[in-house]
XYZ file of C-alpha atoms in Angstrom:
191
model
C 12.696 58.204 3.587
C 10.252 55.365 4.023
C 10.604 52.829 6.777
C 9.909 49.154 6.079
C 6.257 49.309 7.263
C 5.485 52.399 5.146
C 7.102 50.753 2.131
C 5.002 47.598 2.614
C 1.825 49.704 2.890
C 2.685 51.661 -0.278
C 3.427 48.444 -2.168
C 0.065 47.003 -1.066
C -1.695 50.163 -2.300
C 0.130 49.901 -5.625
C -0.800 46.224 -5.940
C -4.495 46.975 -5.223
C -4.513 49.750 -7.817
C -2.833 47.571 -10.440
C -5.403 44.817 -9.847
C -8.198 47.389 -10.104
C -6.762 48.736 -13.378
C -6.440 45.198 -14.726
C -10.098 44.490 -13.890
C -11.072 47.833 -15.432
C -9.334 46.899 -18.686
C -11.130 43.528 -18.690
C -14.454 45.278 -18.000
C -13.935 47.655 -20.928
C -13.030 44.743 -23.201
C -16.282 42.989 -22.286
C -18.457 46.111 -21.877
C -20.554 45.502 -24.992
C -20.555 41.704 -24.885
C -24.143 40.476 -24.626
C -23.191 37.265 -22.791
C -21.710 38.796 -19.642
C -23.523 37.787 -16.476
C -24.888 40.023 -13.780
C -24.318 39.150 -10.145
C -25.996 40.150 -6.922
C -23.890 42.385 -4.666
C -24.322 44.794 -1.793
C -23.936 48.513 -2.342
C -21.998 48.698 0.924
C -19.393 46.255 -0.464
C -19.086 48.234 -3.699
C -18.657 51.516 -1.807
C -16.050 49.925 0.497
C -14.039 48.614 -2.453
C -14.256 51.955 -4.248
C -12.984 53.705 -1.118
C -10.068 51.242 -0.868
C -9.065 52.199 -4.399
C -9.363 55.948 -4.004
C -8.418 56.350 -0.326
C -4.707 57.095 -0.937
C -5.627 60.189 -2.971
C -8.462 61.177 -0.638
C -6.219 60.874 2.416
C -3.351 62.724 0.748
C -5.590 65.755 0.201
C -7.293 65.529 3.621
C -10.774 65.040 2.160
C -13.297 63.867 4.729
C -15.559 61.054 3.537
C -18.795 60.223 5.316
C -20.554 56.949 4.456
C -24.005 56.119 5.733
C -26.579 53.674 4.532
C -29.131 50.945 4.858
C -27.284 47.682 5.010
C -27.858 45.136 3.634
C -28.949 46.735 0.359
C -28.405 44.612 -2.733
C -28.561 45.192 -6.470
C -28.195 42.939 -9.495
C -25.532 44.079 -11.927
C -21.832 44.348 -12.592
C -19.979 45.125 -9.384
C -16.667 46.201 -10.954
C -18.441 48.594 -13.295
C -20.490 49.998 -10.405
C -17.249 50.535 -8.451
C -15.808 52.394 -11.464
C -18.797 54.743 -11.411
C -18.270 55.524 -7.722
C -14.536 56.084 -8.246
C -15.174 58.405 -11.224
C -17.690 60.543 -9.318
C -15.570 60.804 -6.156
C -12.461 61.579 -8.265
C -14.310 64.409 -10.005
C -15.447 65.771 -6.641
C -11.857 65.638 -5.386
C -10.599 67.489 -8.468
C -13.105 70.331 -8.193
C -12.614 70.756 -4.447
C -8.834 70.996 -4.945
C -9.211 73.374 -7.902
C -11.484 75.649 -5.875
C -9.311 75.295 -2.764
C -12.240 74.287 -0.523
C -11.242 74.806 3.131
C -12.741 71.574 4.553
C -13.380 69.316 1.542
C -16.039 66.706 2.219
C -17.684 63.895 0.253
C -20.858 62.315 1.602
C -21.987 58.905 0.353
C -25.476 57.738 1.285
C -27.307 54.630 0.156
C -30.861 53.717 0.940
C -33.936 51.855 -0.243
C -36.610 54.011 -1.908
C -39.648 52.206 -3.328
C -38.162 49.520 -5.628
C -34.887 51.377 -6.062
C -31.558 51.015 -4.324
C -30.344 54.617 -4.332
C -26.763 55.800 -3.943
C -26.095 59.518 -3.479
C -22.632 61.032 -3.692
C -22.434 64.697 -2.753
C -19.641 67.145 -2.101
C -19.121 70.655 -0.801
C -17.196 71.845 -3.855
C -19.564 74.662 -4.807
C -21.587 72.810 -7.440
C -21.589 72.649 -11.212
C -21.917 75.833 -13.237
C -25.525 76.156 -14.516
C -24.393 76.266 -18.170
C -22.526 72.958 -17.662
C -25.185 71.102 -15.668
C -27.154 69.917 -18.724
C -24.014 68.848 -20.570
C -22.065 67.121 -17.794
C -22.772 63.588 -19.135
C -21.974 64.387 -22.782
C -18.951 62.585 -24.258
C -15.805 64.746 -24.373
C -17.428 67.539 -22.367
C -15.159 68.635 -19.547
C -14.898 71.613 -17.247
C -11.290 70.709 -16.462
C -8.141 71.716 -18.271
C -7.297 69.283 -21.098
C -4.322 67.946 -19.133
C -6.665 66.856 -16.296
C -9.399 64.990 -18.140
C -10.906 63.732 -21.362
C -14.571 64.336 -20.654
C -15.351 60.621 -20.791
C -15.558 59.637 -17.101
C -19.104 60.790 -16.384
C -20.290 59.780 -19.855
C -19.033 56.222 -19.267
C -20.512 56.259 -15.750
C -23.926 57.132 -17.186
C -23.593 54.414 -19.848
C -22.720 51.817 -17.197
C -25.657 52.688 -14.947
C -28.282 53.278 -17.627
C -27.312 50.871 -20.414
C -25.655 48.018 -18.516
C -27.621 48.068 -15.268
C -31.022 49.486 -16.359
C -30.735 52.240 -13.767
C -30.582 56.021 -13.765
C -27.805 58.508 -13.012
C -28.682 62.149 -12.362
C -26.855 65.198 -11.100
C -28.115 68.273 -9.293
C -26.676 71.143 -7.320
C -27.236 71.453 -3.602
C -26.603 74.362 -1.302
C -22.971 73.261 -0.872
C -21.993 71.423 -4.037
C -22.950 68.735 -6.527
C -25.024 65.627 -5.819
C -24.972 62.565 -8.068
C -27.865 60.162 -7.604
C -27.738 56.576 -8.856
C -30.903 54.488 -8.823
C -30.917 50.779 -9.649
C -33.658 48.231 -9.065
C -33.238 46.762 -5.581
C -32.490 43.014 -5.520
C -34.356 41.324 -2.699
C -32.410 39.798 0.153
C -31.904 36.012 -0.145
């Protein structure tokens, strides 16, 4: 049974997720429109909003999230699409850590300035990506999950957003503990 405060909190979470889904639908409808305008936003703000969206699931499964970065760090692009990329990568990390029953599941998000790039790294301790899948992970319809858990489009769309819409790069590698996704986008100078 939920008390009044818990119910209000759950309704606020639902409302945030519905608004996010509504914006996502709008973003997909305008994804290939040439007249959409880029805006300047901070990576910290995008990460914070992504965490607001995904925190109910992260908290439910007791996944520790560590966020560290150089703030302020700005990029020029499409903030909602960038948030979708973060959510997709963290969701995939969550899925693999649950599937593999990782004892202390952890996601680390780091952002920093490197040369002219604003870099965002998202890593986990889920054991990494199988070597035979590493080269195919961004292919459309390629999935390592059961068909009921995914379509194989999330990482493909993430790569399209970063590389085609924002003139950046999205790469994946394995670390000692898990997978690391690295997003690089041209740094927008502070005002």
